[in-house]
């Protein structure tokens, strides 16, 4: 496992809160963590400036806030801080037994499957495993390699609605009338407007949207991503290759929105790579 403080910095960058260790109970589970990361990006797409999350409170959605600078204040001038310190117990949050360093691994033509779908391993990255085994009522098959496993999905901090709309059309984009008609139709159909949480099965694409930070531990620059599993029943394919969307219908309240994310994305790895 990389330096624990470095991992906490990476978590801070992803979730927008300053994450510190504690020997007591964690404020966030790994599932809570991916919920926060996903909801932050979604609510920013919707034009909100703040996010409420249980056990944390009100968080600022201001872009690229420095987690180690002076806290942001509420827009109403009240002086109340929106930048929170979140405590996690590393023993509860990380699962070092399953860490895997892909830094010097190159897969070449090797093929891997998860849930009978192509798995592009995070070669070049160092994966810190999250403690997610035996945490879900439906068991651990979602995390396996069999038919019931969920496909692998990578999530970057800057993956949002600019990545593309969903198309109700089979095959890659082209200039055929049927494709163009489908594209036009997708602009007016509510379920194809791309409202929701974006991720990708392609680690190289995810890297282009990842967050980079300078560590106070060693002064080096690092890239950071989340490695998740995505519920194949809850994803939609966008018109841009290798982009997946968890669609959130309009009119859902905060609790319903959080439930959709929680039923669709499950984290299992924090990925770090020296920039």
PDB file of C-alpha atoms in Angstrom:
ATOM      1  CA  UNK A   1       0.000   0.000   0.000  1.00  0.00           C
ATOM      2  CA  UNK A   2       1.311   3.486  -0.801  1.00  0.00           C
ATOM      3  CA  UNK A   3       1.883   5.856   2.101  1.00  0.00           C
ATOM      4  CA  UNK A   4      -1.349   6.105   4.089  1.00  0.00           C
ATOM      5  CA  UNK A   5      -1.257   9.898   4.207  1.00  0.00           C
ATOM      6  CA  UNK A   6      -0.872   9.976   0.422  1.00  0.00           C
ATOM      7  CA  UNK A   7      -4.007   7.826   0.114  1.00  0.00           C
ATOM      8  CA  UNK A   8      -5.900  10.181   2.406  1.00  0.00           C
ATOM      9  CA  UNK A   9      -4.817  13.115   0.239  1.00  0.00           C
ATOM     10  CA  UNK A  10      -6.104  11.298  -2.839  1.00  0.00           C
ATOM     11  CA  UNK A  11      -9.437  10.657  -1.150  1.00  0.00           C
ATOM     12  CA  UNK A  12      -9.610  14.333  -0.207  1.00  0.00           C
ATOM     13  CA  UNK A  13      -9.094  15.411  -3.800  1.00  0.00           C
ATOM     14  CA  UNK A  14     -11.813  13.086  -5.053  1.00  0.00           C
ATOM     15  CA  UNK A  15     -14.542  13.849  -2.537  1.00  0.00           C
ATOM     16  CA  UNK A  16     -13.962  17.560  -1.908  1.00  0.00           C
ATOM     17  CA  UNK A  17     -13.490  17.138   1.849  1.00  0.00           C
ATOM     18  CA  UNK A  18     -10.309  16.937   3.871  1.00  0.00           C
ATOM     19  CA  UNK A  19     -10.017  13.264   4.802  1.00  0.00           C
ATOM     20  CA  UNK A  20      -8.144  12.384   7.985  1.00  0.00           C
ATOM     21  CA  UNK A  21      -7.585   9.118   9.821  1.00  0.00           C
ATOM     22  CA  UNK A  22      -9.161   8.089  13.100  1.00  0.00           C
ATOM     23  CA  UNK A  23      -8.970   5.038  15.325  1.00  0.00           C
ATOM     24  CA  UNK A  24     -12.705   5.307  15.912  1.00  0.00           C
ATOM     25  CA  UNK A  25     -15.642   4.729  13.577  1.00  0.00           C
ATOM     26  CA  UNK A  26     -15.445   6.020  10.011  1.00  0.00           C
ATOM     27  CA  UNK A  27     -17.826   8.740   8.916  1.00  0.00           C
ATOM     28  CA  UNK A  28     -17.881   7.310   5.403  1.00  0.00           C
ATOM     29  CA  UNK A  29     -17.838   3.764   4.068  1.00  0.00           C
ATOM     30  CA  UNK A  30     -16.314   3.099   0.635  1.00  0.00           C
ATOM     31  CA  UNK A  31     -19.877   3.035  -0.759  1.00  0.00           C
ATOM     32  CA  UNK A  32     -20.595   6.416   0.815  1.00  0.00           C
ATOM     33  CA  UNK A  33     -17.397   7.651  -0.734  1.00  0.00           C
ATOM     34  CA  UNK A  34     -18.304   6.719  -4.314  1.00  0.00           C
ATOM     35  CA  UNK A  35     -21.766   8.166  -3.692  1.00  0.00           C
ATOM     36  CA  UNK A  36     -20.230  11.511  -2.718  1.00  0.00           C
ATOM     37  CA  UNK A  37     -17.844  11.574  -5.683  1.00  0.00           C
ATOM     38  CA  UNK A  38     -20.653  10.747  -8.127  1.00  0.00           C
ATOM     39  CA  UNK A  39     -23.194  13.098  -6.586  1.00  0.00           C
ATOM     40  CA  UNK A  40     -20.749  16.007  -6.527  1.00  0.00           C
ATOM     41  CA  UNK A  41     -20.260  15.776 -10.292  1.00  0.00           C
ATOM     42  CA  UNK A  42     -23.960  15.230 -10.962  1.00  0.00           C
ATOM     43  CA  UNK A  43     -25.143  18.185  -8.890  1.00  0.00           C
ATOM     44  CA  UNK A  44     -22.502  20.424 -10.453  1.00  0.00           C
ATOM     45  CA  UNK A  45     -23.959  19.474 -13.852  1.00  0.00           C
ATOM     46  CA  UNK A  46     -27.343  20.548 -12.539  1.00  0.00           C
ATOM     47  CA  UNK A  47     -25.964  23.946 -11.520  1.00  0.00           C
ATOM     48  CA  UNK A  48     -26.040  23.482  -7.753  1.00  0.00           C
ATOM     49  CA  UNK A  49     -23.392  25.054  -5.521  1.00  0.00           C
ATOM     50  CA  UNK A  50     -23.865  22.825  -2.494  1.00  0.00           C
ATOM     51  CA  UNK A  51     -24.435  19.151  -1.697  1.00  0.00           C
ATOM     52  CA  UNK A  52     -26.025  17.742   1.445  1.00  0.00           C
ATOM     53  CA  UNK A  53     -24.868  14.288   2.475  1.00  0.00           C
ATOM     54  CA  UNK A  54     -25.732  12.337   5.643  1.00  0.00           C
ATOM     55  CA  UNK A  55     -22.910  12.163   8.211  1.00  0.00           C
ATOM     56  CA  UNK A  56     -21.087  15.037   6.467  1.00  0.00           C
ATOM     57  CA  UNK A  57     -23.527  17.901   6.094  1.00  0.00           C
ATOM     58  CA  UNK A  58     -23.289  20.721   3.544  1.00  0.00           C
ATOM     59  CA  UNK A  59     -20.382  20.563   1.105  1.00  0.00           C
ATOM     60  CA  UNK A  60     -19.274  23.169  -1.408  1.00  0.00           C
ATOM     61  CA  UNK A  61     -19.325  22.194  -5.081  1.00  0.00           C
ATOM     62  CA  UNK A  62     -17.002  25.001  -6.095  1.00  0.00           C
ATOM     63  CA  UNK A  63     -14.562  23.630  -8.691  1.00  0.00           C
ATOM     64  CA  UNK A  64     -11.058  22.660  -7.640  1.00  0.00           C
ATOM     65  CA  UNK A  65     -11.275  23.900  -4.089  1.00  0.00           C
ATOM     66  CA  UNK A  66      -7.937  23.425  -2.322  1.00  0.00           C
ATOM     67  CA  UNK A  67      -8.506  20.925   0.450  1.00  0.00           C
ATOM     68  CA  UNK A  68      -5.558  22.298   2.413  1.00  0.00           C
ATOM     69  CA  UNK A  69      -6.310  26.018   2.130  1.00  0.00           C
ATOM     70  CA  UNK A  70      -8.684  28.207   4.104  1.00  0.00           C
ATOM     71  CA  UNK A  71     -12.221  26.752   4.146  1.00  0.00           C
ATOM     72  CA  UNK A  72     -14.786  28.063   1.682  1.00  0.00           C
ATOM     73  CA  UNK A  73     -17.655  30.051   3.162  1.00  0.00           C
ATOM     74  CA  UNK A  74     -21.324  29.917   2.330  1.00  0.00           C
ATOM     75  CA  UNK A  75     -22.454  32.263  -0.455  1.00  0.00           C
ATOM     76  CA  UNK A  76     -24.845  34.056   1.910  1.00  0.00           C
ATOM     77  CA  UNK A  77     -21.892  35.493   3.788  1.00  0.00           C
ATOM     78  CA  UNK A  78     -22.704  33.743   7.041  1.00  0.00           C
ATOM     79  CA  UNK A  79     -19.100  32.619   7.383  1.00  0.00           C
ATOM     80  CA  UNK A  80     -20.109  29.010   7.932  1.00  0.00           C
ATOM     81  CA  UNK A  81     -17.589  26.662   6.354  1.00  0.00           C
ATOM     82  CA  UNK A  82     -18.557  24.294   3.548  1.00  0.00           C
ATOM     83  CA  UNK A  83     -15.230  22.515   3.647  1.00  0.00           C
ATOM     84  CA  UNK A  84     -15.452  19.586   6.015  1.00  0.00           C
ATOM     85  CA  UNK A  85     -12.958  17.309   7.655  1.00  0.00           C
ATOM     86  CA  UNK A  86     -14.078  13.701   7.287  1.00  0.00           C
ATOM     87  CA  UNK A  87     -12.683  11.008   9.541  1.00  0.00           C
ATOM     88  CA  UNK A  88     -12.130   7.463   8.296  1.00  0.00           C
ATOM     89  CA  UNK A  89     -10.606   4.488  10.049  1.00  0.00           C
ATOM     90  CA  UNK A  90      -8.025   3.079   7.603  1.00  0.00           C
ATOM     91  CA  UNK A  91      -8.489  -0.411   9.043  1.00  0.00           C
ATOM     92  CA  UNK A  92     -12.200  -0.227   8.169  1.00  0.00           C
ATOM     93  CA  UNK A  93     -11.818   1.587   4.860  1.00  0.00           C
ATOM     94  CA  UNK A  94      -8.827  -0.064   3.154  1.00  0.00           C
ATOM     95  CA  UNK A  95      -8.197  -3.771   2.547  1.00  0.00           C
ATOM     96  CA  UNK A  96      -4.456  -4.047   1.966  1.00  0.00           C
ATOM     97  CA  UNK A  97      -4.622  -7.812   1.439  1.00  0.00           C
ATOM     98  CA  UNK A  98      -6.040  -7.092  -2.019  1.00  0.00           C
ATOM     99  CA  UNK A  99      -3.793  -4.188  -3.034  1.00  0.00           C
ATOM    100  CA  UNK A 100      -2.260  -4.647  -6.473  1.00  0.00           C
ATOM    101  CA  UNK A 101       0.505  -2.622  -8.052  1.00  0.00           C
ATOM    102  CA  UNK A 102       0.017  -2.442 -11.821  1.00  0.00           C
ATOM    103  CA  UNK A 103       2.721   0.225 -12.221  1.00  0.00           C
ATOM    104  CA  UNK A 104       5.133  -1.932 -14.224  1.00  0.00           C
ATOM    105  CA  UNK A 105       2.616  -4.319 -15.787  1.00  0.00           C
ATOM    106  CA  UNK A 106       1.818  -4.276 -19.499  1.00  0.00           C
ATOM    107  CA  UNK A 107      -0.949  -6.612 -20.656  1.00  0.00           C
ATOM    108  CA  UNK A 108      -0.351  -6.310 -24.400  1.00  0.00           C
ATOM    109  CA  UNK A 109      -2.768  -8.642 -26.199  1.00  0.00           C
ATOM    110  CA  UNK A 110      -3.913 -10.432 -23.045  1.00  0.00           C
ATOM    111  CA  UNK A 111      -7.662 -10.389 -22.568  1.00  0.00           C
ATOM    112  CA  UNK A 112      -9.534 -10.240 -19.286  1.00  0.00           C
ATOM    113  CA  UNK A 113     -13.242 -10.479 -18.536  1.00  0.00           C
ATOM    114  CA  UNK A 114     -15.468  -9.314 -15.707  1.00  0.00           C
ATOM    115  CA  UNK A 115     -19.125 -10.212 -15.987  1.00  0.00           C
ATOM    116  CA  UNK A 116     -18.441 -11.593 -19.475  1.00  0.00           C
ATOM    117  CA  UNK A 117     -17.337  -8.137 -20.602  1.00  0.00           C
ATOM    118  CA  UNK A 118     -13.903  -6.852 -21.519  1.00  0.00           C
ATOM    119  CA  UNK A 119     -11.852  -5.684 -18.564  1.00  0.00           C
ATOM    120  CA  UNK A 120      -9.051  -3.240 -19.307  1.00  0.00           C
ATOM    121  CA  UNK A 121      -6.770  -3.551 -16.320  1.00  0.00           C
ATOM    122  CA  UNK A 122      -5.298  -0.329 -14.840  1.00  0.00           C
ATOM    123  CA  UNK A 123      -1.754  -0.945 -16.076  1.00  0.00           C
ATOM    124  CA  UNK A 124       0.599   1.807 -14.955  1.00  0.00           C
ATOM    125  CA  UNK A 125      -1.432   2.518 -11.805  1.00  0.00           C
ATOM    126  CA  UNK A 126      -1.109   1.431  -8.194  1.00  0.00           C
ATOM    127  CA  UNK A 127      -4.403   0.109  -6.813  1.00  0.00           C
ATOM    128  CA  UNK A 128      -5.266   0.487  -3.148  1.00  0.00           C
ATOM    129  CA  UNK A 129      -8.053  -1.974  -2.317  1.00  0.00           C
ATOM    130  CA  UNK A 130     -11.156  -0.786  -0.471  1.00  0.00           C
ATOM    131  CA  UNK A 131     -12.886  -2.934   2.143  1.00  0.00           C
ATOM    132  CA  UNK A 132     -16.097  -3.943   0.390  1.00  0.00           C
ATOM    133  CA  UNK A 133     -16.307  -7.722   0.865  1.00  0.00           C
ATOM    134  CA  UNK A 134     -19.375  -8.927   2.778  1.00  0.00           C
ATOM    135  CA  UNK A 135     -20.796  -5.412   2.868  1.00  0.00           C
ATOM    136  CA  UNK A 136     -23.783  -5.985   0.573  1.00  0.00           C
ATOM    137  CA  UNK A 137     -26.928  -8.028   1.167  1.00  0.00           C
ATOM    138  CA  UNK A 138     -26.677  -9.750  -2.237  1.00  0.00           C
ATOM    139  CA  UNK A 139     -23.243 -11.191  -1.487  1.00  0.00           C
ATOM    140  CA  UNK A 140     -19.915 -10.705  -3.249  1.00  0.00           C
ATOM    141  CA  UNK A 141     -20.572 -12.160  -6.695  1.00  0.00           C
ATOM    142  CA  UNK A 142     -20.682  -8.621  -8.148  1.00  0.00           C
ATOM    143  CA  UNK A 143     -16.958  -8.404  -7.407  1.00  0.00           C
ATOM    144  CA  UNK A 144     -16.015 -11.749  -8.885  1.00  0.00           C
ATOM    145  CA  UNK A 145     -15.030 -12.969 -12.344  1.00  0.00           C
ATOM    146  CA  UNK A 146     -18.065 -15.140 -13.146  1.00  0.00           C
ATOM    147  CA  UNK A 147     -21.253 -14.519 -15.053  1.00  0.00           C
ATOM    148  CA  UNK A 148     -22.844 -12.667 -12.135  1.00  0.00           C
ATOM    149  CA  UNK A 149     -19.953 -10.241 -11.769  1.00  0.00           C
ATOM    150  CA  UNK A 150     -20.477  -6.593 -12.632  1.00  0.00           C
ATOM    151  CA  UNK A 151     -18.265  -4.998 -15.327  1.00  0.00           C
ATOM    152  CA  UNK A 152     -15.385  -2.729 -14.327  1.00  0.00           C
ATOM    153  CA  UNK A 153     -15.880   1.021 -14.558  1.00  0.00           C
ATOM    154  CA  UNK A 154     -13.404   3.861 -13.977  1.00  0.00           C
ATOM    155  CA  UNK A 155     -14.513   7.189 -12.581  1.00  0.00           C
ATOM    156  CA  UNK A 156     -12.654  10.463 -12.914  1.00  0.00           C
ATOM    157  CA  UNK A 157     -13.424  13.651 -11.053  1.00  0.00           C
ATOM    158  CA  UNK A 158     -14.075  15.630 -14.252  1.00  0.00           C
ATOM    159  CA  UNK A 159     -16.396  13.159 -16.009  1.00  0.00           C
ATOM    160  CA  UNK A 160     -19.678  14.975 -16.622  1.00  0.00           C
ATOM    161  CA  UNK A 161     -22.452  15.673 -19.105  1.00  0.00           C
ATOM    162  CA  UNK A 162     -20.084  17.095 -21.714  1.00  0.00           C
ATOM    163  CA  UNK A 163     -19.146  13.503 -22.568  1.00  0.00           C
ATOM    164  CA  UNK A 164     -22.206  12.908 -24.711  1.00  0.00           C
ATOM    165  CA  UNK A 165     -25.869  12.060 -25.032  1.00  0.00           C
ATOM    166  CA  UNK A 166     -27.333   8.581 -25.177  1.00  0.00           C
ATOM    167  CA  UNK A 167     -28.456   7.233 -28.529  1.00  0.00           C
ATOM    168  CA  UNK A 168     -31.208   4.675 -29.085  1.00  0.00           C
ATOM    169  CA  UNK A 169     -29.315   3.332 -32.110  1.00  0.00           C
ATOM    170  CA  UNK A 170     -27.154   0.251 -32.571  1.00  0.00           C
ATOM    171  CA  UNK A 171     -23.615   0.563 -33.897  1.00  0.00           C
ATOM    172  CA  UNK A 172     -21.002   3.314 -33.946  1.00  0.00           C
ATOM    173  CA  UNK A 173     -21.733   6.928 -34.967  1.00  0.00           C
ATOM    174  CA  UNK A 174     -21.978   7.500 -38.731  1.00  0.00           C
ATOM    175  CA  UNK A 175     -23.562   9.741 -41.352  1.00  0.00           C
ATOM    176  CA  UNK A 176     -26.435   7.426 -42.223  1.00  0.00           C
ATOM    177  CA  UNK A 177     -29.902   9.038 -42.049  1.00  0.00           C
ATOM    178  CA  UNK A 178     -31.053   6.496 -39.465  1.00  0.00           C
ATOM    179  CA  UNK A 179     -28.208   7.456 -37.144  1.00  0.00           C
ATOM    180  CA  UNK A 180     -28.820  11.178 -37.587  1.00  0.00           C
ATOM    181  CA  UNK A 181     -32.534  10.683 -36.952  1.00  0.00           C
ATOM    182  CA  UNK A 182     -31.736   8.774 -33.785  1.00  0.00           C
ATOM    183  CA  UNK A 183     -29.415  11.593 -32.708  1.00  0.00           C
ATOM    184  CA  UNK A 184     -32.107  14.206 -33.247  1.00  0.00           C
ATOM    185  CA  UNK A 185     -34.657  12.089 -31.414  1.00  0.00           C
ATOM    186  CA  UNK A 186     -32.297  11.651 -28.483  1.00  0.00           C
ATOM    187  CA  UNK A 187     -32.182  15.416 -27.982  1.00  0.00           C
ATOM    188  CA  UNK A 188     -35.894  15.610 -27.268  1.00  0.00           C
ATOM    189  CA  UNK A 189     -36.440  12.350 -25.395  1.00  0.00           C
ATOM    190  CA  UNK A 190     -36.009  12.838 -21.667  1.00  0.00           C
ATOM    191  CA  UNK A 191     -34.396   9.441 -21.086  1.00  0.00           C
ATOM    192  CA  UNK A 192     -31.647  10.122 -23.645  1.00  0.00           C
ATOM    193  CA  UNK A 193     -30.413  13.528 -22.526  1.00  0.00           C
ATOM    194  CA  UNK A 194     -27.505  12.142 -20.544  1.00  0.00           C
ATOM    195  CA  UNK A 195     -28.638  13.338 -17.130  1.00  0.00           C
ATOM    196  CA  UNK A 196     -26.713  11.345 -14.556  1.00  0.00           C
ATOM    197  CA  UNK A 197     -23.341   9.912 -13.543  1.00  0.00           C
ATOM    198  CA  UNK A 198     -20.651   9.109 -16.105  1.00  0.00           C
ATOM    199  CA  UNK A 199     -17.859   6.530 -16.082  1.00  0.00           C
ATOM    200  CA  UNK A 200     -15.849   4.478 -18.574  1.00  0.00           C
ATOM    201  CA  UNK A 201     -14.484   0.934 -18.936  1.00  0.00           C
ATOM    202  CA  UNK A 202     -11.355   2.378 -20.605  1.00  0.00           C
ATOM    203  CA  UNK A 203      -8.580   3.307 -18.174  1.00  0.00           C
ATOM    204  CA  UNK A 204      -6.844   5.468 -20.787  1.00  0.00           C
ATOM    205  CA  UNK A 205      -9.972   7.515 -21.364  1.00  0.00           C
ATOM    206  CA  UNK A 206     -10.514   7.826 -17.616  1.00  0.00           C
ATOM    207  CA  UNK A 207      -6.979   9.137 -17.232  1.00  0.00           C
ATOM    208  CA  UNK A 208      -7.764  12.074 -19.526  1.00  0.00           C
ATOM    209  CA  UNK A 209     -10.505  13.126 -17.092  1.00  0.00           C
ATOM    210  CA  UNK A 210      -8.740  12.386 -13.829  1.00  0.00           C
ATOM    211  CA  UNK A 211      -7.694  14.832 -11.142  1.00  0.00           C
ATOM    212  CA  UNK A 212      -4.010  15.613 -10.544  1.00  0.00           C
ATOM    213  CA  UNK A 213      -2.698  16.848  -7.205  1.00  0.00           C
ATOM    214  CA  UNK A 214       0.613  17.650  -5.554  1.00  0.00           C
ATOM    215  CA  UNK A 215       1.176  15.567  -2.454  1.00  0.00           C
ATOM    216  CA  UNK A 216       2.313  17.220   0.754  1.00  0.00           C
ATOM    217  CA  UNK A 217       3.811  13.858   1.739  1.00  0.00           C
ATOM    218  CA  UNK A 218       6.557  13.721  -0.882  1.00  0.00           C
ATOM    219  CA  UNK A 219       6.039  16.796  -3.087  1.00  0.00           C
ATOM    220  CA  UNK A 220       5.300  14.662  -6.156  1.00  0.00           C
ATOM    221  CA  UNK A 221       2.359  15.022  -8.541  1.00  0.00           C
ATOM    222  CA  UNK A 222      -0.184  12.199  -8.678  1.00  0.00           C
ATOM    223  CA  UNK A 223      -3.209  11.291 -10.746  1.00  0.00           C
ATOM    224  CA  UNK A 224      -6.163   9.701  -8.969  1.00  0.00           C
ATOM    225  CA  UNK A 225      -9.179   7.640 -10.101  1.00  0.00           C
ATOM    226  CA  UNK A 226     -11.755   5.303  -8.614  1.00  0.00           C
ATOM    227  CA  UNK A 227     -12.119   1.730  -9.849  1.00  0.00           C
ATOM    228  CA  UNK A 228     -15.728   0.601  -9.527  1.00  0.00           C
ATOM    229  CA  UNK A 229     -18.071  -2.135 -10.637  1.00  0.00           C
ATOM    230  CA  UNK A 230     -21.175  -0.931 -12.465  1.00  0.00           C
ATOM    231  CA  UNK A 231     -24.557  -2.636 -12.373  1.00  0.00           C
ATOM    232  CA  UNK A 232     -25.132  -3.699 -16.006  1.00  0.00           C
ATOM    233  CA  UNK A 233     -28.886  -3.286 -15.545  1.00  0.00           C
ATOM    234  CA  UNK A 234     -28.538   0.383 -14.625  1.00  0.00           C
ATOM    235  CA  UNK A 235     -26.159   1.743 -17.255  1.00  0.00           C
ATOM    236  CA  UNK A 236     -26.769   3.291 -20.651  1.00  0.00           C
ATOM    237  CA  UNK A 237     -24.312   3.653 -23.514  1.00  0.00           C
ATOM    238  CA  UNK A 238     -23.567   7.132 -24.862  1.00  0.00           C
ATOM    239  CA  UNK A 239     -22.856   8.251 -28.413  1.00  0.00           C
ATOM    240  CA  UNK A 240     -19.204   8.606 -27.458  1.00  0.00           C
ATOM    241  CA  UNK A 241     -17.333   5.340 -27.481  1.00  0.00           C
ATOM    242  CA  UNK A 242     -16.691   3.659 -24.149  1.00  0.00           C
ATOM    243  CA  UNK A 243     -18.766   6.057 -22.060  1.00  0.00           C
ATOM    244  CA  UNK A 244     -21.370   4.675 -19.670  1.00  0.00           C
ATOM    245  CA  UNK A 245     -24.099   6.594 -17.915  1.00  0.00           C
ATOM    246  CA  UNK A 246     -26.164   5.860 -14.833  1.00  0.00           C
ATOM    247  CA  UNK A 247     -29.276   7.777 -15.821  1.00  0.00           C
ATOM    248  CA  UNK A 248     -31.076   9.852 -13.170  1.00  0.00           C
ATOM    249  CA  UNK A 249     -34.586  10.841 -14.270  1.00  0.00           C
ATOM    250  CA  UNK A 250     -35.709  14.400 -13.707  1.00  0.00           C
ATOM    251  CA  UNK A 251     -37.801  15.035 -10.638  1.00  0.00           C
ATOM    252  CA  UNK A 252     -35.961  12.664  -8.300  1.00  0.00           C
ATOM    253  CA  UNK A 253     -35.295  14.043  -4.828  1.00  0.00           C
ATOM    254  CA  UNK A 254     -31.935  13.794  -3.054  1.00  0.00           C
ATOM    255  CA  UNK A 255     -32.756  10.484  -1.346  1.00  0.00           C
ATOM    256  CA  UNK A 256     -33.966   8.890  -4.584  1.00  0.00           C
ATOM    257  CA  UNK A 257     -30.942  10.176  -6.494  1.00  0.00           C
ATOM    258  CA  UNK A 258     -28.556   8.773  -3.894  1.00  0.00           C
ATOM    259  CA  UNK A 259     -30.377   5.425  -4.031  1.00  0.00           C
ATOM    260  CA  UNK A 260     -29.932   5.219  -7.818  1.00  0.00           C
ATOM    261  CA  UNK A 261     -26.199   5.825  -7.497  1.00  0.00           C
ATOM    262  CA  UNK A 262     -25.858   3.335  -4.651  1.00  0.00           C
ATOM    263  CA  UNK A 263     -27.677   0.632  -6.610  1.00  0.00           C
ATOM    264  CA  UNK A 264     -25.527   1.244  -9.689  1.00  0.00           C
ATOM    265  CA  UNK A 265     -21.915   1.848  -8.648  1.00  0.00           C
ATOM    266  CA  UNK A 266     -19.811  -0.049  -6.128  1.00  0.00           C
ATOM    267  CA  UNK A 267     -16.178   0.939  -5.493  1.00  0.00           C
ATOM    268  CA  UNK A 268     -13.335  -1.437  -4.851  1.00  0.00           C
ATOM    269  CA  UNK A 269     -10.112   0.382  -5.701  1.00  0.00           C
ATOM    270  CA  UNK A 270      -8.413   3.739  -5.279  1.00  0.00           C
ATOM    271  CA  UNK A 271      -5.986   4.226  -8.177  1.00  0.00           C
ATOM    272  CA  UNK A 272      -2.828   6.332  -7.957  1.00  0.00           C
ATOM    273  CA  UNK A 273      -0.276   7.119 -10.631  1.00  0.00           C
ATOM    274  CA  UNK A 274       2.667   9.480 -10.510  1.00  0.00           C
ATOM    275  CA  UNK A 275       2.070  12.270 -13.021  1.00  0.00           C
TER     276      UNK A 275
END
